[in-house]
Structures are given as structure tokens and as C-alpha cells.
Amino acid sequence: MAVPKLEMRPLGNTGLKLSSVGFGASPLGSVFGSVSESDPVASVLEAFHLGINFFDTSPYYGATLSEKMLGKGLKALGVPRSEYIVSTKCGRYREGFDFSAERVTKSIDESLERLQLDYVDIFQCHDIEFGSLDQVVNETIPALQKLKESGKIRFIGITGLPLEIFTYVLDRVPPGTVDVILSYCHYSINDSTLEDLLPYLKTKGVGVISASPLAMGLLTEFGPPEWHPASPELKSACQAAAVYCKEKGKNISKLAMQYSLSNKDISTVLVGMNSVKQVEENVAAATELALFGKDHETLAEVEAILKPVKNQTWPSGIQRS
Ligand code: NAD
């Protein structure tokens, strides 16, 4: 049987087509445990070889290490720049948050140097719930529009955890100004609240990147990193689900990838990867889904285990009343 190619999906009104599985490069900054010098390059090469064309990073990940590692990997590809899509971010740094026009304008030049690129396809304001949303609307996004005109970036995005930040900003900027949103941990087996926002985003023509399908490690056999903000209750329910799958000869991460990939209104499922093995497993999850469909039985069993914590999240950013 021929192995289906990784599906390409449109990203809102941008005209870009992203692979359904996107490469999240935060683990390349050793965010989930230390990574060797060779793994990042090998992972990026394997990802591209298997049909992944979208790579996401930020100066915040590993205090710029992720951008540098991704830059190395992309250079090693040796293919024309138009064959891959790169997203990085601004406003969040090891030193803290700064969404001022001056800082984000400087930020793109620093990122381009680390990535060894002339432009990025998507430039996103990183975790805007930690800043003033009005500043993002009135100062940051206009500064990013100037960067668009200069050719250093092609499209503008915003990212963060609480879903209401997206409507706040999108309701206040001229149509077509914000091209993309990146939401994380809201379209996984344990939390699918992004679903309610999808019709609104569609009417706005905004592309949807859904990140962290493995809930930042909760839906893995290995478990989450030390810093994971979930409650002990959520952590133990996810661990129970992972153990259940393992005992049944199934893999919780594959199940989680397939759950997220099943919604075609999501342009790309951005999963963090730091090894060739993980790249191969996540692409295989997508190709097996295309060939055989979802594992409905195991999914229903895991959903039952996670029911008491369904849609449970955690606070992020400045708390607004
Ligand atoms: P994730 O849910 O993708 O989980 C990543 C973890 O799972 C890592 O430890 C990784 O090594 C592991 N993993 C990956 N594939 C696996 C597999 N097949 N089996 C077992 N373990 C596997 O979480 P994430 O990395 O935080 O999110 C994905 C990407 O999305 C990030 O790298 C980043 O690019 C982006 N992101 C952005 C924001 C933001 O802008 N605010 C927030 C979160 C994530």
C-alpha cells in the first residue's frame, strides 16, 4: 500500500499551505531536557524529508538556543528558501516581556541573524496575555505592519493561552491585520476548548495554528517536565491515561496526535520534537490516520479516564477581571 503524503492545509487568507504536522522547535532549546548538538539538525532534516514544511521557534526558547539550532538545521537542508515556512516570535525574552515598537523592531533583526535567514514567513507576538493587550493593538501590531512593508516578515500572528485574548485583539484591529493565531494546549484529548473559537476565526479569515497536541508532555509515556503548570489532578489523570494505553499496547502520543489532526479547520498541529524518532512517530501518526482513521475504541476509553479533568486549564499572564 502506498504511504500517503503528509497533507497540506491552507493557513487562513495567507495563501500559505502548511503541512498538517508542524515542527515545534522549543525542544531544540533544551526546554524539555538537554539536546545534543547533532539531534536538532538531524530532526529538521528528517522532518523536511518526510513532508513537514512548517517550523516554529522563538527567541524565548532556550534563551535564543532554539532559533540558533533551527537556523543550523534549515541551512543544512540546502533547498530554496521558498520550500519551507518559518515562524518566530517577539515580545517574550529570557529577560522578560517587552511588546514596545522599539523592542519588537530590533527583535526581528536579532532573530533573522540567529536563524540565518533574510525574512520569516510569520512573526508572532509571543504570549500577549503577559502584556497590555491595548499596547499590542495600538503599538506592537502597527510596528509589525511596518516590518511587513520592509519585507522582513510576510505575515503577523499573536499567541497565548487564554482564548479570550484572541477575540479581544481581533475585534480591535482592522480586518486582515492579524493573519494568524497560535493557540496551545486547547485542542488535545484533555482540552478541546479551541473548537468553540474556530467558526469566529474562519469568518475573520485568520489562520489557526494549534500547538502542544501532547499538552506539553502530559500526553506522553515519559510525562511532563518539572515546570509543567497543570494541577496535580490533571497530571495524574493524564498519567493514568498513558499507563492505560501502554498496557493495551497503544501509544498515548499517537492517539493525541490523531485527535488533534482530525479537525481540518486547524491549519497545522504544531508538535515539539527533538529527535528523529519523534519526527518519524508523529508523521506516522498522520499517515496512519489518513489510511485507517481514528482508533475510536481507545479514544473513547481515554476520554472516559480524562472526563473528570476535561477542559481544565491553568492561569497564564496578567489576571484581568
Ligand atoms: P507538545 O505538546 O508538542 O509536547 C512536546 C513534548 O512531547 C516534548 O517533550 C517532546 O519531546 C515530546 N514528544 C514529541 N513527540 C513525541 C512522541 N511521538 N512520543 C513521545 N513524546 C513526544 O508541546 P510543545 O513542544 O510545548 O508545543 C509544540 C510547539 O508549539 C512548541 O515547540 C512551540 O514551537 C509551539 N508553542 C508555542 C507556544 C506559544 O507561542 N505561546 C506555546 C506552546 C507551544
CSV table of C-alpha atoms and ligand atoms in Angstrom, one decimal:
chain,number,residue,atom,x,y,z
A,1,MET,CA,0.0,0.0,0.0
A,2,ALA,CA,1.4,3.4,-0.9
A,3,VAL,CA,2.1,5.7,2.0
A,4,PRO,CA,0.0,8.9,1.7
A,5,LYS,CA,1.9,12.2,1.6
A,6,LEU,CA,1.6,14.5,4.6
A,7,GLU,CA,-1.5,16.6,4.0
A,8,MET,CA,-1.1,20.3,3.2
A,9,ARG,CA,-3.7,22.7,4.6
A,10,PRO,CA,-4.3,26.4,3.8
A,11,LEU,CA,-3.5,29.0,6.6
A,12,GLY,CA,-6.4,31.4,6.7
A,13,ASN,CA,-6.2,34.0,4.0
A,14,THR,CA,-2.4,34.0,3.8
A,15,GLY,CA,-2.1,31.8,0.7
A,16,LEU,CA,0.4,29.6,2.6
A,17,LYS,CA,-0.1,25.9,2.7
A,18,LEU,CA,1.3,24.2,5.8
A,19,SER,CA,1.9,20.6,6.5
A,20,SER,CA,-0.7,19.2,8.8
A,21,VAL,CA,2.1,18.3,11.2
A,22,GLY,CA,4.3,21.3,12.1
A,23,PHE,CA,7.7,21.2,13.7
A,24,GLY,CA,7.7,22.9,17.1
A,25,ALA,CA,11.3,23.9,17.9
A,26,SER,CA,11.1,24.7,21.5
A,27,PRO,CA,12.6,21.3,22.5
A,28,LEU,CA,15.7,22.3,20.3
A,29,GLY,CA,16.3,25.0,23.0
A,30,SER,CA,16.6,22.1,25.6
A,31,VAL,CA,13.3,23.3,27.1
A,32,PHE,CA,12.2,19.6,27.7
A,33,GLY,CA,15.6,18.3,28.7
A,34,SER,CA,19.0,18.7,27.2
A,35,VAL,CA,19.5,18.0,23.5
A,36,SER,CA,22.7,17.0,21.8
A,37,GLU,CA,24.5,19.1,19.1
A,38,SER,CA,23.6,16.7,16.3
A,39,ASP,CA,19.9,15.8,17.1
A,40,PRO,CA,18.4,19.2,16.1
A,41,VAL,CA,19.9,19.2,12.6
A,42,ALA,CA,19.1,15.5,12.1
A,43,SER,CA,15.5,16.1,13.3
A,44,VAL,CA,15.0,19.1,11.0
A,45,LEU,CA,16.4,17.2,8.0
A,46,GLU,CA,14.2,14.2,8.7
A,47,ALA,CA,11.1,16.4,9.2
A,48,PHE,CA,11.6,18.1,5.8
A,49,HIS,CA,12.3,14.8,4.2
A,50,LEU,CA,9.0,13.4,5.5
A,51,GLY,CA,7.0,16.4,4.2
A,52,ILE,CA,7.0,18.8,7.1
A,53,ASN,CA,7.3,22.3,5.7
A,54,PHE,CA,6.5,24.4,8.8
A,55,PHE,CA,8.9,25.2,11.6
A,56,ASP,CA,8.1,27.4,14.7
A,57,THR,CA,10.5,28.9,17.2
A,58,SER,CA,11.0,32.0,19.4
A,59,PRO,CA,13.9,33.9,20.9
A,60,TYR,CA,12.5,32.8,24.3
A,61,TYR,CA,13.0,29.1,23.8
A,62,GLY,CA,16.3,28.1,25.5
A,63,ALA,CA,17.2,31.8,25.6
A,64,THR,CA,17.8,32.0,21.8
A,65,LEU,CA,19.3,28.5,21.6
A,66,SER,CA,16.2,27.1,19.7
A,67,GLU,CA,16.5,29.8,17.0
A,68,LYS,CA,20.2,29.1,16.5
A,69,MET,CA,19.6,25.3,16.3
A,70,LEU,CA,16.7,25.7,13.9
A,71,GLY,CA,18.8,28.0,11.8
A,72,LYS,CA,21.5,25.4,11.6
A,73,GLY,CA,19.0,22.7,10.6
A,74,LEU,CA,17.4,24.8,7.9
A,75,LYS,CA,20.7,25.8,6.4
A,76,ALA,CA,21.7,22.1,6.2
A,77,LEU,CA,18.6,21.4,4.2
A,78,GLY,CA,20.2,23.2,1.2
A,79,VAL,CA,16.9,23.8,-0.5
A,80,PRO,CA,15.4,27.0,-1.9
A,81,ARG,CA,14.0,29.3,0.9
A,82,SER,CA,10.5,29.2,-0.7
A,83,GLU,CA,10.2,25.5,0.2
A,84,TYR,CA,9.8,25.9,3.9
A,85,ILE,CA,7.8,28.2,6.2
A,86,VAL,CA,9.3,29.7,9.3
A,87,SER,CA,7.7,31.4,12.2
A,88,THR,CA,9.3,33.1,15.1
A,89,LYS,CA,8.1,35.5,17.8
A,90,CYS,CA,8.7,38.7,19.6
A,91,GLY,CA,7.9,40.4,22.9
A,92,ARG,CA,8.9,37.5,25.2
A,93,TYR,CA,12.6,37.0,26.2
A,94,ARG,CA,14.7,35.5,28.9
A,95,GLU,CA,14.8,38.9,30.5
A,96,GLY,CA,11.0,39.3,30.5
A,97,PHE,CA,8.2,40.8,28.3
A,98,ASP,CA,8.5,43.8,26.1
A,99,PHE,CA,5.9,44.5,23.4
A,100,SER,CA,7.2,48.0,22.6
A,101,ALA,CA,7.5,49.0,19.0
A,102,GLU,CA,11.2,49.7,19.5
A,103,ARG,CA,11.9,46.2,21.1
A,104,VAL,CA,10.0,44.2,18.5
A,105,THR,CA,11.5,46.1,15.6
A,106,LYS,CA,15.0,45.3,17.0
A,107,SER,CA,13.9,41.7,17.7
A,108,ILE,CA,13.3,40.7,14.1
A,109,ASP,CA,16.9,41.6,13.1
A,110,GLU,CA,18.3,39.6,16.0
A,111,SER,CA,16.1,36.6,15.1
A,112,LEU,CA,17.0,36.7,11.4
A,113,GLU,CA,20.7,36.7,12.3
A,114,ARG,CA,20.3,33.7,14.6
A,115,LEU,CA,18.1,31.8,12.0
A,116,GLN,CA,20.5,32.8,9.2
A,117,LEU,CA,17.5,34.0,7.1
A,118,ASP,CA,16.6,37.1,5.2
A,119,TYR,CA,12.9,37.0,6.2
A,120,VAL,CA,10.5,35.0,8.3
A,121,ASP,CA,7.1,34.0,7.0
A,122,ILE,CA,5.2,34.5,10.2
A,123,PHE,CA,6.2,36.9,13.1
A,124,GLN,CA,4.1,36.5,16.2
A,125,CYS,CA,3.6,38.5,19.4
A,126,HIS,CA,4.5,35.9,22.0
A,127,ASP,CA,2.1,35.2,24.9
A,128,ILE,CA,0.4,38.6,24.8
A,129,GLU,CA,-1.6,37.9,28.0
A,130,PHE,CA,1.5,38.9,29.9
A,131,GLY,CA,1.4,42.4,28.3
A,132,SER,CA,-1.1,45.1,27.8
A,133,LEU,CA,-3.5,43.9,25.1
A,134,ASP,CA,-4.2,47.6,24.2
A,135,GLN,CA,-0.4,48.1,23.6
A,136,VAL,CA,-0.4,45.0,21.3
A,137,VAL,CA,-3.3,46.5,19.4
A,138,ASN,CA,-2.1,50.1,19.2
A,139,GLU,CA,1.7,49.8,19.2
A,140,THR,CA,3.0,46.3,18.6
A,141,ILE,CA,0.9,45.3,15.6
A,142,PRO,CA,1.4,48.6,13.8
A,143,ALA,CA,5.2,48.2,14.3
A,144,LEU,CA,4.9,44.7,12.8
A,145,GLN,CA,3.0,46.1,9.8
A,146,LYS,CA,6.0,48.3,9.1
A,147,LEU,CA,8.2,45.1,9.2
A,148,LYS,CA,5.8,43.6,6.7
A,149,GLU,CA,6.2,46.5,4.4
A,150,SER,CA,10.0,46.2,4.7
A,151,GLY,CA,9.9,42.6,3.6
A,152,LYS,CA,11.5,41.2,6.8
A,153,ILE,CA,8.2,39.4,7.7
A,154,ARG,CA,5.3,38.2,5.5
A,155,PHE,CA,2.5,37.6,8.0
A,156,ILE,CA,1.6,38.7,11.5
A,157,GLY,CA,0.4,36.5,14.3
A,158,ILE,CA,-0.5,36.5,18.0
A,159,THR,CA,0.0,33.7,20.5
A,160,GLY,CA,-1.1,32.9,24.1
A,161,LEU,CA,-3.0,30.6,26.4
A,162,PRO,CA,-6.3,32.2,27.4
A,163,LEU,CA,-8.6,32.1,24.3
A,164,GLU,CA,-10.3,35.4,25.1
A,165,ILE,CA,-7.1,37.3,24.2
A,166,PHE,CA,-7.6,36.4,20.5
A,167,THR,CA,-11.1,37.9,20.2
A,168,TYR,CA,-10.0,41.0,22.2
A,169,VAL,CA,-7.3,41.8,19.7
A,170,LEU,CA,-9.1,40.6,16.5
A,171,ASP,CA,-12.2,42.7,17.4
A,172,ARG,CA,-10.0,45.8,17.6
A,173,VAL,CA,-7.6,45.6,14.7
A,174,PRO,CA,-8.5,46.4,11.0
A,175,PRO,CA,-9.5,43.2,9.1
A,176,GLY,CA,-6.6,41.5,7.6
A,177,THR,CA,-4.0,43.0,10.0
A,178,VAL,CA,-3.5,39.8,12.1
A,179,ASP,CA,-3.2,36.9,9.8
A,180,VAL,CA,-2.7,34.0,12.2
A,181,ILE,CA,-3.3,32.9,15.8
A,182,LEU,CA,-1.3,30.3,17.6
A,183,SER,CA,-3.2,28.7,20.4
A,184,TYR,CA,-1.7,26.0,22.6
A,185,CYS,CA,-3.0,23.2,24.9
A,186,HIS,CA,-6.6,23.9,23.8
A,187,TYR,CA,-7.0,21.2,21.2
A,188,SER,CA,-5.9,18.0,22.8
A,189,ILE,CA,-7.8,15.0,24.1
A,190,ASN,CA,-7.9,16.6,27.6
A,191,ASP,CA,-8.9,20.1,26.5
A,192,SER,CA,-10.7,20.9,23.2
A,193,THR,CA,-12.0,24.4,24.0
A,194,LEU,CA,-10.4,25.9,20.9
A,195,GLU,CA,-13.2,24.3,18.9
A,196,ASP,CA,-15.7,27.0,20.0
A,197,LEU,CA,-13.5,29.7,18.6
A,198,LEU,CA,-12.9,28.1,15.2
A,199,PRO,CA,-16.1,29.5,13.4
A,200,TYR,CA,-15.2,33.0,14.5
A,201,LEU,CA,-11.6,32.7,13.2
A,202,LYS,CA,-12.9,31.3,10.0
A,203,THR,CA,-15.2,34.3,9.4
A,204,LYS,CA,-12.2,36.6,10.1
A,205,GLY,CA,-10.0,34.7,7.6
A,206,VAL,CA,-7.5,34.1,10.3
A,207,GLY,CA,-5.2,31.0,10.1
A,208,VAL,CA,-5.2,28.6,13.1
A,209,ILE,CA,-2.0,27.0,14.4
A,210,SER,CA,-2.8,24.6,17.2
A,211,ALA,CA,0.2,23.9,19.3
A,212,SER,CA,1.0,21.4,22.0
A,213,PRO,CA,-1.2,18.4,20.9
A,214,LEU,CA,0.6,16.4,23.6
A,215,ALA,CA,-0.3,19.0,26.2
A,216,MET,CA,3.3,19.9,26.7
A,217,GLY,CA,4.2,16.3,27.7
A,218,LEU,CA,1.1,15.4,29.7
A,219,LEU,CA,0.0,13.0,26.9
A,220,THR,CA,3.3,11.1,26.6
A,221,GLU,CA,4.6,7.9,28.3
A,222,PHE,CA,7.6,9.9,29.6
A,223,GLY,CA,5.4,12.5,31.3
A,224,PRO,CA,5.6,16.3,31.6
A,225,PRO,CA,8.7,18.3,32.5
A,226,GLU,CA,9.2,19.6,36.1
A,227,TRP,CA,7.9,23.2,35.2
A,228,HIS,CA,4.6,22.0,33.8
A,229,PRO,CA,1.8,24.2,35.2
A,230,ALA,CA,-1.0,21.7,35.3
A,231,SER,CA,-2.7,20.8,38.6
A,232,PRO,CA,-1.6,17.5,40.3
A,233,GLU,CA,-5.1,16.2,39.5
A,234,LEU,CA,-4.7,16.8,35.7
A,235,LYS,CA,-1.2,15.4,35.8
A,236,SER,CA,-2.2,12.2,37.5
A,237,ALA,CA,-5.3,11.7,35.2
A,238,CYS,CA,-3.1,12.1,32.1
A,239,GLN,CA,-0.5,9.7,33.6
A,240,ALA,CA,-3.3,7.2,34.2
A,241,ALA,CA,-4.4,7.5,30.6
A,242,ALA,CA,-0.8,7.0,29.4
A,243,VAL,CA,-0.4,3.9,31.5
A,244,TYR,CA,-3.8,2.5,30.3
A,245,CYS,CA,-2.7,2.9,26.7
A,246,LYS,CA,0.6,1.3,27.3
A,247,GLU,CA,-1.0,-1.7,29.0
A,248,LYS,CA,-3.3,-2.0,26.0
A,249,GLY,CA,-0.3,-2.0,23.6
A,250,LYS,CA,-1.3,1.5,22.4
A,251,ASN,CA,0.6,4.8,22.4
A,252,ILE,CA,-1.0,7.9,24.1
A,253,SER,CA,1.1,10.3,22.0
A,254,LYS,CA,-0.1,8.8,18.7
A,255,LEU,CA,-3.7,8.9,19.9
A,256,ALA,CA,-3.3,12.5,20.9
A,257,MET,CA,-1.7,13.5,17.6
A,258,GLN,CA,-4.5,11.8,15.7
A,259,TYR,CA,-7.2,13.5,17.8
A,260,SER,CA,-5.7,17.0,17.0
A,261,LEU,CA,-5.1,16.2,13.3
A,262,SER,CA,-8.7,15.1,12.8
A,263,ASN,CA,-10.1,18.7,12.8
A,264,LYS,CA,-9.4,20.1,9.3
A,265,ASP,CA,-10.2,23.7,10.4
A,266,ILE,CA,-6.9,23.6,12.2
A,267,SER,CA,-4.2,24.5,9.6
A,268,THR,CA,-1.3,22.8,11.4
A,269,VAL,CA,-0.8,20.7,14.5
A,270,LEU,CA,2.4,22.1,16.0
A,271,VAL,CA,4.2,19.4,18.0
A,272,GLY,CA,7.5,19.9,19.8
A,273,MET,CA,10.2,17.4,18.6
A,274,ASN,CA,13.9,16.9,19.4
A,275,SER,CA,14.8,13.6,17.8
A,276,VAL,CA,14.5,11.8,14.5
A,277,LYS,CA,12.4,9.1,16.3
A,278,GLN,CA,9.8,11.6,17.5
A,279,VAL,CA,9.6,13.1,14.0
A,280,GLU,CA,9.0,9.7,12.4
A,281,GLU,CA,6.4,8.7,15.0
A,282,ASN,CA,4.4,12.0,14.6
A,283,VAL,CA,4.4,11.8,10.8
A,284,ALA,CA,3.5,8.1,11.0
A,285,ALA,CA,0.5,9.1,13.3
A,286,ALA,CA,-0.7,11.4,10.5
A,287,THR,CA,-0.2,8.9,7.7
A,288,GLU,CA,-1.9,6.1,9.6
A,289,LEU,CA,-4.8,8.4,10.4
A,290,ALA,CA,-5.2,9.1,6.6
A,291,LEU,CA,-5.1,5.3,5.9
A,292,PHE,CA,-7.1,3.8,8.7
A,293,GLY,CA,-8.9,6.7,10.5
A,294,LYS,CA,-9.0,7.2,14.3
A,295,ASP,CA,-8.8,4.5,16.9
A,296,HIS,CA,-12.3,5.2,18.2
A,297,GLU,CA,-12.3,2.5,20.8
A,298,THR,CA,-9.1,3.5,22.6
A,299,LEU,CA,-10.0,7.2,22.2
A,300,ALA,CA,-13.4,6.7,24.0
A,301,GLU,CA,-11.7,4.8,26.8
A,302,VAL,CA,-9.0,7.5,27.3
A,303,GLU,CA,-11.7,10.2,27.1
A,304,ALA,CA,-13.5,8.4,29.9
A,305,ILE,CA,-10.4,8.4,32.0
A,306,LEU,CA,-9.9,12.1,31.4
A,307,LYS,CA,-13.5,13.1,31.8
A,308,PRO,CA,-13.1,14.5,35.4
A,309,VAL,CA,-10.4,16.9,34.2
A,310,LYS,CA,-11.8,17.7,30.8
A,311,ASN,CA,-11.1,21.3,29.7
A,312,GLN,CA,-9.2,22.0,32.9
A,313,THR,CA,-6.5,24.6,32.3
A,314,TRP,CA,-4.3,26.9,34.4
A,315,PRO,CA,-3.8,30.6,34.9
A,316,SER,CA,-1.5,32.4,32.5
A,317,GLY,CA,-0.5,36.1,32.3
A,318,ILE,CA,-1.8,39.2,34.0
A,319,GLN,CA,-5.2,38.3,35.5
A,320,ARG,CA,-7.9,40.5,34.2
A,321,SER,CA,-11.3,40.9,35.8
B,1,NAD,P1,3.9,19.3,22.8
B,1,NAD,O1,2.5,19.0,23.3
B,1,NAD,O2,4.1,19.3,21.4
B,1,NAD,O3,4.9,18.3,23.6
B,1,NAD,C1,6.2,18.3,23.4
B,1,NAD,C2,6.9,17.2,24.2
B,1,NAD,O4,6.5,15.9,23.7
B,1,NAD,C3,8.4,17.2,24.2
B,1,NAD,O5,8.9,16.7,25.4
B,1,NAD,C4,8.7,16.2,23.0
B,1,NAD,O6,10.0,15.8,23.1
B,1,NAD,C5,7.6,15.2,23.3
B,1,NAD,N1,7.2,14.4,22.1
B,1,NAD,C6,7.1,14.8,20.9
B,1,NAD,N2,6.7,13.8,20.1
B,1,NAD,C7,6.6,12.7,20.9
B,1,NAD,C8,6.2,11.3,20.6
B,1,NAD,N3,5.9,10.9,19.4
B,1,NAD,N4,6.3,10.5,21.7
B,1,NAD,C9,6.6,10.9,22.9
B,1,NAD,N5,6.9,12.2,23.2
B,1,NAD,C10,7.0,13.1,22.2
B,1,NAD,O7,4.3,20.7,23.5
B,1,NAD,P2,5.2,21.9,23.0
B,1,NAD,O8,6.5,21.5,22.4
B,1,NAD,O9,5.2,22.9,24.1
B,1,NAD,O10,4.4,22.6,21.8
B,1,NAD,C11,4.7,22.4,20.4
B,1,NAD,C12,5.3,23.7,19.8
B,1,NAD,O11,4.3,24.7,19.8
B,1,NAD,C13,6.5,24.3,20.6
B,1,NAD,O12,7.7,23.7,20.4
B,1,NAD,C14,6.4,25.7,20.1
B,1,NAD,O13,7.0,25.8,18.9
B,1,NAD,C15,4.9,26.0,20.0
B,1,NAD,N6,4.3,26.6,21.2
B,1,NAD,C16,4.1,27.9,21.2
B,1,NAD,C17,3.5,28.5,22.4
B,1,NAD,C18,3.3,30.0,22.4
B,1,NAD,O14,3.6,30.7,21.4
B,1,NAD,N7,2.9,30.6,23.5
B,1,NAD,C19,3.2,27.7,23.5
B,1,NAD,C20,3.4,26.3,23.4
B,1,NAD,C21,3.9,25.8,22.3
